[in-house]
mmCIF file with all atom_site columns, C-alpha atoms in Angstrom:
data_model
loop_
_atom_site.group_PDB
_atom_site.id
_atom_site.type_symbol
_atom_site.label_atom_id
_atom_site.label_alt_id
_atom_site.label_comp_id
_atom_site.label_asym_id
_atom_site.label_entity_id
_atom_site.label_seq_id
_atom_site.pdbx_PDB_ins_code
_atom_site.Cartn_x
_atom_site.Cartn_y
_atom_site.Cartn_z
_atom_site.occupancy
_atom_site.B_iso_or_equiv
_atom_site.pdbx_formal_charge
_atom_site.auth_seq_id
_atom_site.auth_comp_id
_atom_site.auth_asym_id
_atom_site.auth_atom_id
_atom_site.pdbx_PDB_model_num
ATOM 1   C CA . UNK A 1 1   ? -3.299  10.931  11.807  1.00 66.00 ? 1   UNK A CA 1
ATOM 2   C CA . UNK A 1 2   ? -2.531  12.649  8.480   1.00 89.00 ? 2   UNK A CA 1
ATOM 3   C CA . UNK A 1 3   ? 0.783   11.045  7.525   1.00 96.00 ? 3   UNK A CA 1
ATOM 4   C CA . UNK A 1 4   ? 1.887   7.845   5.745   1.00 97.00 ? 4   UNK A CA 1
ATOM 5   C CA . UNK A 1 5   ? 2.811   5.084   8.211   1.00 95.00 ? 5   UNK A CA 1
ATOM 6   C CA . UNK A 1 6   ? 6.122   3.453   7.311   1.00 95.00 ? 6   UNK A CA 1
ATOM 7   C CA . UNK A 1 7   ? 6.937   -0.232  7.688   1.00 86.00 ? 7   UNK A CA 1
ATOM 8   C CA . UNK A 1 8   ? 9.951   -2.186  6.455   1.00 69.00 ? 8   UNK A CA 1
ATOM 9   C CA . UNK A 1 9   ? 9.310   -5.634  5.033   1.00 67.00 ? 9   UNK A CA 1
ATOM 10  C CA . UNK A 1 10  ? 11.180  -8.396  6.828   1.00 67.00 ? 10  UNK A CA 1
ATOM 11  C CA . UNK A 1 11  ? 11.441  -10.574 3.711   1.00 64.00 ? 11  UNK A CA 1
ATOM 12  C CA . UNK A 1 12  ? 14.402  -10.837 1.370   1.00 59.00 ? 12  UNK A CA 1
ATOM 13  C CA . UNK A 1 13  ? 13.508  -8.641  -1.593  1.00 56.00 ? 13  UNK A CA 1
ATOM 14  C CA . UNK A 1 14  ? 16.821  -8.977  -3.436  1.00 56.00 ? 14  UNK A CA 1
ATOM 15  C CA . UNK A 1 15  ? 15.357  -11.627 -5.724  1.00 53.00 ? 15  UNK A CA 1
ATOM 16  C CA . UNK A 1 16  ? 12.121  -9.748  -6.386  1.00 61.00 ? 16  UNK A CA 1
ATOM 17  C CA . UNK A 1 17  ? 12.000  -7.788  -9.616  1.00 59.00 ? 17  UNK A CA 1
ATOM 18  C CA . UNK A 1 18  ? 9.164   -6.448  -11.694 1.00 58.00 ? 18  UNK A CA 1
ATOM 19  C CA . UNK A 1 19  ? 9.804   -9.348  -14.107 1.00 59.00 ? 19  UNK A CA 1
ATOM 20  C CA . UNK A 1 20  ? 9.194   -11.926 -11.350 1.00 59.00 ? 20  UNK A CA 1
ATOM 21  C CA . UNK A 1 21  ? 6.102   -10.475 -9.681  1.00 64.00 ? 21  UNK A CA 1
ATOM 22  C CA . UNK A 1 22  ? 3.298   -12.862 -8.819  1.00 66.00 ? 22  UNK A CA 1
ATOM 23  C CA . UNK A 1 23  ? 0.374   -12.325 -6.529  1.00 68.00 ? 23  UNK A CA 1
ATOM 24  C CA . UNK A 1 24  ? 1.930   -14.921 -4.193  1.00 69.00 ? 24  UNK A CA 1
ATOM 25  C CA . UNK A 1 25  ? 5.177   -12.908 -4.020  1.00 71.00 ? 25  UNK A CA 1
ATOM 26  C CA . UNK A 1 26  ? 3.218   -9.738  -3.219  1.00 74.00 ? 26  UNK A CA 1
ATOM 27  C CA . UNK A 1 27  ? 1.238   -11.525 -0.489  1.00 73.00 ? 27  UNK A CA 1
ATOM 28  C CA . UNK A 1 28  ? 4.467   -12.961 0.951   1.00 74.00 ? 28  UNK A CA 1
ATOM 29  C CA . UNK A 1 29  ? 6.014   -9.501  1.177   1.00 73.00 ? 29  UNK A CA 1
ATOM 30  C CA . UNK A 1 30  ? 2.955   -7.850  2.709   1.00 80.00 ? 30  UNK A CA 1
ATOM 31  C CA . UNK A 1 31  ? 2.020   -10.665 5.097   1.00 80.00 ? 31  UNK A CA 1
ATOM 32  C CA . UNK A 1 32  ? 4.121   -9.127  7.865   1.00 78.00 ? 32  UNK A CA 1
ATOM 33  C CA . UNK A 1 33  ? 1.441   -6.408  8.186   1.00 83.00 ? 33  UNK A CA 1
ATOM 34  C CA . UNK A 1 34  ? -0.849  -9.061  9.731   1.00 80.00 ? 34  UNK A CA 1
ATOM 35  C CA . UNK A 1 35  ? 1.461   -9.486  12.730  1.00 80.00 ? 35  UNK A CA 1
ATOM 36  C CA . UNK A 1 36  ? 0.767   -7.624  15.972  1.00 78.00 ? 36  UNK A CA 1
ATOM 37  C CA . UNK A 1 37  ? 4.543   -7.326  16.321  1.00 78.00 ? 37  UNK A CA 1
ATOM 38  C CA . UNK A 1 38  ? 4.821   -5.202  13.168  1.00 84.00 ? 38  UNK A CA 1
ATOM 39  C CA . UNK A 1 39  ? 5.191   -1.647  14.379  1.00 90.00 ? 39  UNK A CA 1
ATOM 40  C CA . UNK A 1 40  ? 5.046   1.754   12.720  1.00 92.00 ? 40  UNK A CA 1
ATOM 41  C CA . UNK A 1 41  ? 8.581   3.049   12.222  1.00 94.00 ? 41  UNK A CA 1
ATOM 42  C CA . UNK A 1 42  ? 8.009   6.773   11.728  1.00 95.00 ? 42  UNK A CA 1
ATOM 43  C CA . UNK A 1 43  ? 6.327   9.785   13.291  1.00 94.00 ? 43  UNK A CA 1
ATOM 44  C CA . UNK A 1 44  ? 4.444   10.199  16.536  1.00 94.00 ? 44  UNK A CA 1
ATOM 45  C CA . UNK A 1 45  ? 2.715   6.821   16.080  1.00 94.00 ? 45  UNK A CA 1
ATOM 46  C CA . UNK A 1 46  ? 6.021   4.900   15.975  1.00 93.00 ? 46  UNK A CA 1
ATOM 47  C CA . UNK A 1 47  ? 6.037   1.702   18.030  1.00 92.00 ? 47  UNK A CA 1
ATOM 48  C CA . UNK A 1 48  ? 2.271   1.149   17.541  1.00 92.00 ? 48  UNK A CA 1
ATOM 49  C CA . UNK A 1 49  ? 0.848   -1.821  15.634  1.00 90.00 ? 49  UNK A CA 1
ATOM 50  C CA . UNK A 1 50  ? -1.717  -1.517  12.838  1.00 88.00 ? 50  UNK A CA 1
ATOM 51  C CA . UNK A 1 51  ? -4.202  -3.458  14.984  1.00 88.00 ? 51  UNK A CA 1
ATOM 52  C CA . UNK A 1 52  ? -3.855  -0.940  17.826  1.00 91.00 ? 52  UNK A CA 1
ATOM 53  C CA . UNK A 1 53  ? -4.123  2.022   15.461  1.00 92.00 ? 53  UNK A CA 1
ATOM 54  C CA . UNK A 1 54  ? -7.218  0.599   13.743  1.00 91.00 ? 54  UNK A CA 1
ATOM 55  C CA . UNK A 1 55  ? -8.862  0.238   17.153  1.00 91.00 ? 55  UNK A CA 1
ATOM 56  C CA . UNK A 1 56  ? -8.101  3.852   18.117  1.00 93.00 ? 56  UNK A CA 1
ATOM 57  C CA . UNK A 1 57  ? -8.346  5.711   14.799  1.00 93.00 ? 57  UNK A CA 1
ATOM 58  C CA . UNK A 1 58  ? -10.979 3.505   13.131  1.00 93.00 ? 58  UNK A CA 1
ATOM 59  C CA . UNK A 1 59  ? -12.332 5.249   10.016  1.00 93.00 ? 59  UNK A CA 1
ATOM 60  C CA . UNK A 1 60  ? -9.534  7.870   10.009  1.00 95.00 ? 60  UNK A CA 1
ATOM 61  C CA . UNK A 1 61  ? -7.108  5.038   9.252   1.00 94.00 ? 61  UNK A CA 1
ATOM 62  C CA . UNK A 1 62  ? -9.319  2.535   7.470   1.00 94.00 ? 62  UNK A CA 1
ATOM 63  C CA . UNK A 1 63  ? -11.981 4.661   5.752   1.00 93.00 ? 63  UNK A CA 1
ATOM 64  C CA . UNK A 1 64  ? -15.687 4.579   6.625   1.00 94.00 ? 64  UNK A CA 1
ATOM 65  C CA . UNK A 1 65  ? -16.692 1.668   4.393   1.00 91.00 ? 65  UNK A CA 1
ATOM 66  C CA . UNK A 1 66  ? -13.622 -0.417  5.321   1.00 91.00 ? 66  UNK A CA 1
ATOM 67  C CA . UNK A 1 67  ? -14.126 0.323   9.012   1.00 91.00 ? 67  UNK A CA 1
ATOM 68  C CA . UNK A 1 68  ? -17.730 -0.899  8.788   1.00 91.00 ? 68  UNK A CA 1
ATOM 69  C CA . UNK A 1 69  ? -16.897 -3.896  6.612   1.00 89.00 ? 69  UNK A CA 1
ATOM 70  C CA . UNK A 1 70  ? -14.051 -5.114  8.855   1.00 88.00 ? 70  UNK A CA 1
ATOM 71  C CA . UNK A 1 71  ? -15.525 -4.026  12.205  1.00 88.00 ? 71  UNK A CA 1
ATOM 72  C CA . UNK A 1 72  ? -12.815 -1.444  12.988  1.00 83.00 ? 72  UNK A CA 1
ATOM 73  C CA . UNK A 1 73  ? -9.956  -3.913  12.507  1.00 87.00 ? 73  UNK A CA 1
ATOM 74  C CA . UNK A 1 74  ? -7.190  -3.743  9.932   1.00 88.00 ? 74  UNK A CA 1
ATOM 75  C CA . UNK A 1 75  ? -8.041  -6.375  7.290   1.00 86.00 ? 75  UNK A CA 1
ATOM 76  C CA . UNK A 1 76  ? -5.785  -9.419  7.111   1.00 83.00 ? 76  UNK A CA 1
ATOM 77  C CA . UNK A 1 77  ? -3.551  -9.168  4.041   1.00 81.00 ? 77  UNK A CA 1
ATOM 78  C CA . UNK A 1 78  ? -3.650  -12.964 3.685   1.00 77.00 ? 78  UNK A CA 1
ATOM 79  C CA . UNK A 1 79  ? -7.464  -12.969 3.655   1.00 78.00 ? 79  UNK A CA 1
ATOM 80  C CA . UNK A 1 80  ? -7.741  -9.857  1.511   1.00 76.00 ? 80  UNK A CA 1
ATOM 81  C CA . UNK A 1 81  ? -5.461  -11.178 -1.234  1.00 72.00 ? 81  UNK A CA 1
ATOM 82  C CA . UNK A 1 82  ? -6.918  -14.685 -1.433  1.00 69.00 ? 82  UNK A CA 1
ATOM 83  C CA . UNK A 1 83  ? -7.292  -15.626 -5.048  1.00 54.00 ? 83  UNK A CA 1
ATOM 84  C CA . UNK A 1 84  ? -7.881  -18.822 -7.022  1.00 47.00 ? 84  UNK A CA 1
ATOM 85  C CA . UNK A 1 85  ? -4.582  -18.365 -8.900  1.00 45.00 ? 85  UNK A CA 1
ATOM 86  C CA . UNK A 1 86  ? -2.010  -16.867 -6.480  1.00 45.00 ? 86  UNK A CA 1
ATOM 87  C CA . UNK A 1 87  ? 0.923   -17.812 -8.729  1.00 44.00 ? 87  UNK A CA 1
ATOM 88  C CA . UNK A 1 88  ? -0.409  -15.814 -11.665 1.00 46.00 ? 88  UNK A CA 1
ATOM 89  C CA . UNK A 1 89  ? 2.333   -13.570 -13.036 1.00 46.00 ? 89  UNK A CA 1
ATOM 90  C CA . UNK A 1 90  ? 1.705   -9.866  -12.705 1.00 52.00 ? 90  UNK A CA 1
ATOM 91  C CA . UNK A 1 91  ? 2.832   -8.340  -15.978 1.00 52.00 ? 91  UNK A CA 1
ATOM 92  C CA . UNK A 1 92  ? 4.373   -4.946  -15.385 1.00 51.00 ? 92  UNK A CA 1
ATOM 93  C CA . UNK A 1 93  ? 4.677   -3.077  -18.682 1.00 50.00 ? 93  UNK A CA 1
ATOM 94  C CA . UNK A 1 94  ? 8.110   -1.449  -18.776 1.00 55.00 ? 94  UNK A CA 1
ATOM 95  C CA . UNK A 1 95  ? 7.056   1.068   -21.420 1.00 52.00 ? 95  UNK A CA 1
ATOM 96  C CA . UNK A 1 96  ? 4.413   2.591   -19.148 1.00 49.00 ? 96  UNK A CA 1
ATOM 97  C CA . UNK A 1 97  ? 5.179   5.594   -16.996 1.00 51.00 ? 97  UNK A CA 1
ATOM 98  C CA . UNK A 1 98  ? 2.348   6.212   -14.595 1.00 54.00 ? 98  UNK A CA 1
ATOM 99  C CA . UNK A 1 99  ? -0.315  3.915   -13.193 1.00 56.00 ? 99  UNK A CA 1
ATOM 100 C CA . UNK A 1 100 ? -1.161  0.570   -14.752 1.00 54.00 ? 100 UNK A CA 1
ATOM 101 C CA . UNK A 1 101 ? -4.080  -1.473  -13.424 1.00 50.00 ? 101 UNK A CA 1
ATOM 102 C CA . UNK A 1 102 ? -2.996  -5.037  -12.578 1.00 55.00 ? 102 UNK A CA 1
ATOM 103 C CA . UNK A 1 103 ? -5.738  -6.872  -10.729 1.00 61.00 ? 103 UNK A CA 1
ATOM 104 C CA . UNK A 1 104 ? -9.239  -6.340  -9.481  1.00 59.00 ? 104 UNK A CA 1
ATOM 105 C CA . UNK A 1 105 ? -11.291 -8.534  -7.219  1.00 66.00 ? 105 UNK A CA 1
ATOM 106 C CA . UNK A 1 106 ? -14.328 -8.057  -5.035  1.00 67.00 ? 106 UNK A CA 1
ATOM 107 C CA . UNK A 1 107 ? -12.047 -7.252  -2.121  1.00 77.00 ? 107 UNK A CA 1
ATOM 108 C CA . UNK A 1 108 ? -9.143  -5.200  -3.494  1.00 82.00 ? 108 UNK A CA 1
ATOM 109 C CA . UNK A 1 109 ? -7.586  -3.302  -6.377  1.00 83.00 ? 109 UNK A CA 1
ATOM 110 C CA . UNK A 1 110 ? -3.892  -3.678  -7.181  1.00 83.00 ? 110 UNK A CA 1
ATOM 111 C CA . UNK A 1 111 ? -2.081  -1.191  -9.418  1.00 84.00 ? 111 UNK A CA 1
ATOM 112 C CA . UNK A 1 112 ? 1.551   -0.864  -10.409 1.00 82.00 ? 112 UNK A CA 1
ATOM 113 C CA . UNK A 1 113 ? 3.251   2.490   -10.855 1.00 86.00 ? 113 UNK A CA 1
ATOM 114 C CA . UNK A 1 114 ? 6.440   2.826   -12.891 1.00 86.00 ? 114 UNK A CA 1
ATOM 115 C CA . UNK A 1 115 ? 7.598   6.326   -12.094 1.00 90.00 ? 115 UNK A CA 1
ATOM 116 C CA . UNK A 1 116 ? 10.214  8.462   -13.796 1.00 90.00 ? 116 UNK A CA 1
ATOM 117 C CA . UNK A 1 117 ? 8.730   11.758  -12.606 1.00 92.00 ? 117 UNK A CA 1
ATOM 118 C CA . UNK A 1 118 ? 6.561   12.975  -9.736  1.00 94.00 ? 118 UNK A CA 1
ATOM 119 C CA . UNK A 1 119 ? 2.999   11.703  -9.618  1.00 94.00 ? 119 UNK A CA 1
ATOM 120 C CA . UNK A 1 120 ? 0.257   13.252  -7.479  1.00 95.00 ? 120 UNK A CA 1
ATOM 121 C CA . UNK A 1 121 ? -2.308  10.747  -6.156  1.00 95.00 ? 121 UNK A CA 1
ATOM 122 C CA . UNK A 1 122 ? -5.691  11.959  -4.933  1.00 95.00 ? 122 UNK A CA 1
ATOM 123 C CA . UNK A 1 123 ? -7.157  9.273   -2.658  1.00 94.00 ? 123 UNK A CA 1
ATOM 124 C CA . UNK A 1 124 ? -10.157 11.238  -1.383  1.00 93.00 ? 124 UNK A CA 1
ATOM 125 C CA . UNK A 1 125 ? -12.763 9.311   -3.371  1.00 92.00 ? 125 UNK A CA 1
ATOM 126 C CA . UNK A 1 126 ? -11.413 5.891   -2.296  1.00 92.00 ? 126 UNK A CA 1
ATOM 127 C CA . UNK A 1 127 ? -12.536 6.070   1.352   1.00 93.00 ? 127 UNK A CA 1
ATOM 128 C CA . UNK A 1 128 ? -9.883  3.418   2.061   1.00 94.00 ? 128 UNK A CA 1
ATOM 129 C CA . UNK A 1 129 ? -6.371  3.125   3.400   1.00 95.00 ? 129 UNK A CA 1
ATOM 130 C CA . UNK A 1 130 ? -3.791  2.561   0.651   1.00 95.00 ? 130 UNK A CA 1
ATOM 131 C CA . UNK A 1 131 ? -0.776  0.257   0.897   1.00 93.00 ? 131 UNK A CA 1
ATOM 132 C CA . UNK A 1 132 ? 2.219   1.401   -1.163  1.00 95.00 ? 132 UNK A CA 1
ATOM 133 C CA . UNK A 1 133 ? 4.997   -1.180  -1.569  1.00 91.00 ? 133 UNK A CA 1
ATOM 134 C CA . UNK A 1 134 ? 8.287   -0.118  -3.191  1.00 91.00 ? 134 UNK A CA 1
ATOM 135 C CA . UNK A 1 135 ? 9.418   -2.933  -5.507  1.00 85.00 ? 135 UNK A CA 1
ATOM 136 C CA . UNK A 1 136 ? 12.345  -1.082  -7.099  1.00 87.00 ? 136 UNK A CA 1
ATOM 137 C CA . UNK A 1 137 ? 14.119  2.248   -6.834  1.00 91.00 ? 137 UNK A CA 1
ATOM 138 C CA . UNK A 1 138 ? 14.279  5.116   -4.373  1.00 95.00 ? 138 UNK A CA 1
ATOM 139 C CA . UNK A 1 139 ? 12.154  8.203   -3.954  1.00 97.00 ? 139 UNK A CA 1
ATOM 140 C CA . UNK A 1 140 ? 9.997   10.176  -1.554  1.00 98.00 ? 140 UNK A CA 1
ATOM 141 C CA . UNK A 1 141 ? 6.370   10.193  -0.565  1.00 98.00 ? 141 UNK A CA 1
ATOM 142 C CA . UNK A 1 142 ? 5.353   13.822  -0.036  1.00 98.00 ? 142 UNK A CA 1
ATOM 143 C CA . UNK A 1 143 ? 2.287   14.959  1.892   1.00 97.00 ? 143 UNK A CA 1
ATOM 144 C CA . UNK A 1 144 ? 1.510   18.551  2.808   1.00 94.00 ? 144 UNK A CA 1
ATOM 145 C CA . UNK A 1 145 ? 4.872   20.255  3.338   1.00 96.00 ? 145 UNK A CA 1
ATOM 146 C CA . UNK A 1 146 ? 6.598   17.058  4.555   1.00 96.00 ? 146 UNK A CA 1
ATOM 147 C CA . UNK A 1 147 ? 8.028   13.954  2.934   1.00 97.00 ? 147 UNK A CA 1
ATOM 148 C CA . UNK A 1 148 ? 9.401   10.516  3.804   1.00 97.00 ? 148 UNK A CA 1
ATOM 149 C CA . UNK A 1 149 ? 12.177  8.563   2.102   1.00 96.00 ? 149 UNK A CA 1
ATOM 150 C CA . UNK A 1 150 ? 10.937  5.479   0.258   1.00 95.00 ? 150 UNK A CA 1
ATOM 151 C CA . UNK A 1 151 ? 13.286  2.731   -0.940  1.00 92.00 ? 151 UNK A CA 1
ATOM 152 C CA . UNK A 1 152 ? 13.057  -0.871  -2.104  1.00 88.00 ? 152 UNK A CA 1
ATOM 153 C CA . UNK A 1 153 ? 11.192  -3.083  0.414   1.00 86.00 ? 153 UNK A CA 1
ATOM 154 C CA . UNK A 1 154 ? 9.563   -0.153  2.218   1.00 90.00 ? 154 UNK A CA 1
ATOM 155 C CA . UNK A 1 155 ? 5.839   -0.374  2.789   1.00 92.00 ? 155 UNK A CA 1
ATOM 156 C CA . UNK A 1 156 ? 3.708   2.657   3.568   1.00 96.00 ? 156 UNK A CA 1
ATOM 157 C CA . UNK A 1 157 ? 0.108   2.590   4.720   1.00 96.00 ? 157 UNK A CA 1
ATOM 158 C CA . UNK A 1 158 ? -1.555  5.843   3.690   1.00 97.00 ? 158 UNK A CA 1
ATOM 159 C CA . UNK A 1 159 ? -4.456  6.458   6.105   1.00 97.00 ? 159 UNK A CA 1
ATOM 160 C CA . UNK A 1 160 ? -7.882  7.130   4.612   1.00 96.00 ? 160 UNK A CA 1
ATOM 161 C CA . UNK A 1 161 ? -7.891  10.643  6.090   1.00 96.00 ? 161 UNK A CA 1
ATOM 162 C CA . UNK A 1 162 ? -4.752  11.592  4.127   1.00 96.00 ? 162 UNK A CA 1
ATOM 163 C CA . UNK A 1 163 ? -6.368  12.442  0.818   1.00 96.00 ? 163 UNK A CA 1
ATOM 164 C CA . UNK A 1 164 ? -3.374  13.433  -1.288  1.00 96.00 ? 164 UNK A CA 1
ATOM 165 C CA . UNK A 1 165 ? 0.243   12.344  -1.647  1.00 97.00 ? 165 UNK A CA 1
ATOM 166 C CA . UNK A 1 166 ? 2.883   12.995  -4.274  1.00 97.00 ? 166 UNK A CA 1
ATOM 167 C CA . UNK A 1 167 ? 5.266   10.193  -5.199  1.00 97.00 ? 167 UNK A CA 1
ATOM 168 C CA . UNK A 1 168 ? 8.646   11.600  -6.214  1.00 97.00 ? 168 UNK A CA 1
ATOM 169 C CA . UNK A 1 169 ? 11.197  9.141   -7.644  1.00 96.00 ? 169 UNK A CA 1
ATOM 170 C CA . UNK A 1 170 ? 14.944  9.873   -7.440  1.00 94.00 ? 170 UNK A CA 1
ATOM 171 C CA . UNK A 1 171 ? 15.351  7.852   -10.620 1.00 83.00 ? 171 UNK A CA 1
ATOM 172 C CA . UNK A 1 172 ? 13.075  5.089   -11.882 1.00 85.00 ? 172 UNK A CA 1
ATOM 173 C CA . UNK A 1 173 ? 10.874  3.708   -9.120  1.00 90.00 ? 173 UNK A CA 1
ATOM 174 C CA . UNK A 1 174 ? 8.267   0.927   -9.194  1.00 87.00 ? 174 UNK A CA 1
ATOM 175 C CA . UNK A 1 175 ? 5.489   0.854   -6.584  1.00 90.00 ? 175 UNK A CA 1
ATOM 176 C CA . UNK A 1 176 ? 2.554   -1.443  -5.994  1.00 88.00 ? 176 UNK A CA 1
ATOM 177 C CA . UNK A 1 177 ? -0.615  0.268   -4.818  1.00 90.00 ? 177 UNK A CA 1
ATOM 178 C CA . UNK A 1 178 ? -3.288  -1.740  -3.014  1.00 90.00 ? 178 UNK A CA 1
ATOM 179 C CA . UNK A 1 179 ? -6.626  -0.552  -1.649  1.00 91.00 ? 179 UNK A CA 1
ATOM 180 C CA . UNK A 1 180 ? -10.152 -1.745  -0.925  1.00 90.00 ? 180 UNK A CA 1
ATOM 181 C CA . UNK A 1 181 ? -12.606 -0.221  -3.402  1.00 86.00 ? 181 UNK A CA 1
ATOM 182 C CA . UNK A 1 182 ? -15.917 1.212   -2.275  1.00 82.00 ? 182 UNK A CA 1
ATOM 183 C CA . UNK A 1 183 ? -18.720 -1.170  -3.105  1.00 68.00 ? 183 UNK A CA 1
ATOM 184 C CA . UNK A 1 184 ? -21.412 0.381   -5.288  1.00 55.00 ? 184 UNK A CA 1
ATOM 185 C CA . UNK A 1 185 ? -24.821 0.682   -3.652  1.00 39.00 ? 185 UNK A CA 1
ATOM 186 C CA . UNK A 1 186 ? -27.384 -1.525  -5.323  1.00 36.00 ? 186 UNK A CA 1
#
């Protein structure tokens, strides 16, 4: 698989800013990933749904622990992001350049990245797919010797078998990063 799968959100993101982020607004913008009609837009897997890809690529897409936990199906974003307080504001510090941890739950980790310069992300240890949602700005997601354009409203699913990407903003860019953490063995 080895490349980020691109999706374009079907919601109106003009009103969404880093000042107005809530967990509910994030869920609303990522909910389209739950639809079987949502298709990959780039690369040789274009025109395939996440459900179909999870069935075929299993742990390569999802990660071993996610694949086992969700029985080789892509987890429902609506179920994954359930929370007692979905309207809670997500404070995005504007003075931070890099990764800022926003929320943790038993089922996911959500980070925000305010980028002014390139940032290399090593996802090897996660053993999970990663959803990257561009809230503001324009840039590229580089992997190996290739890259993909990333602009506001774009959503990329980085497969678990793609261990490293570099996020390269053209100017300021804000991304949300969502993944399922590995549960510690008791």
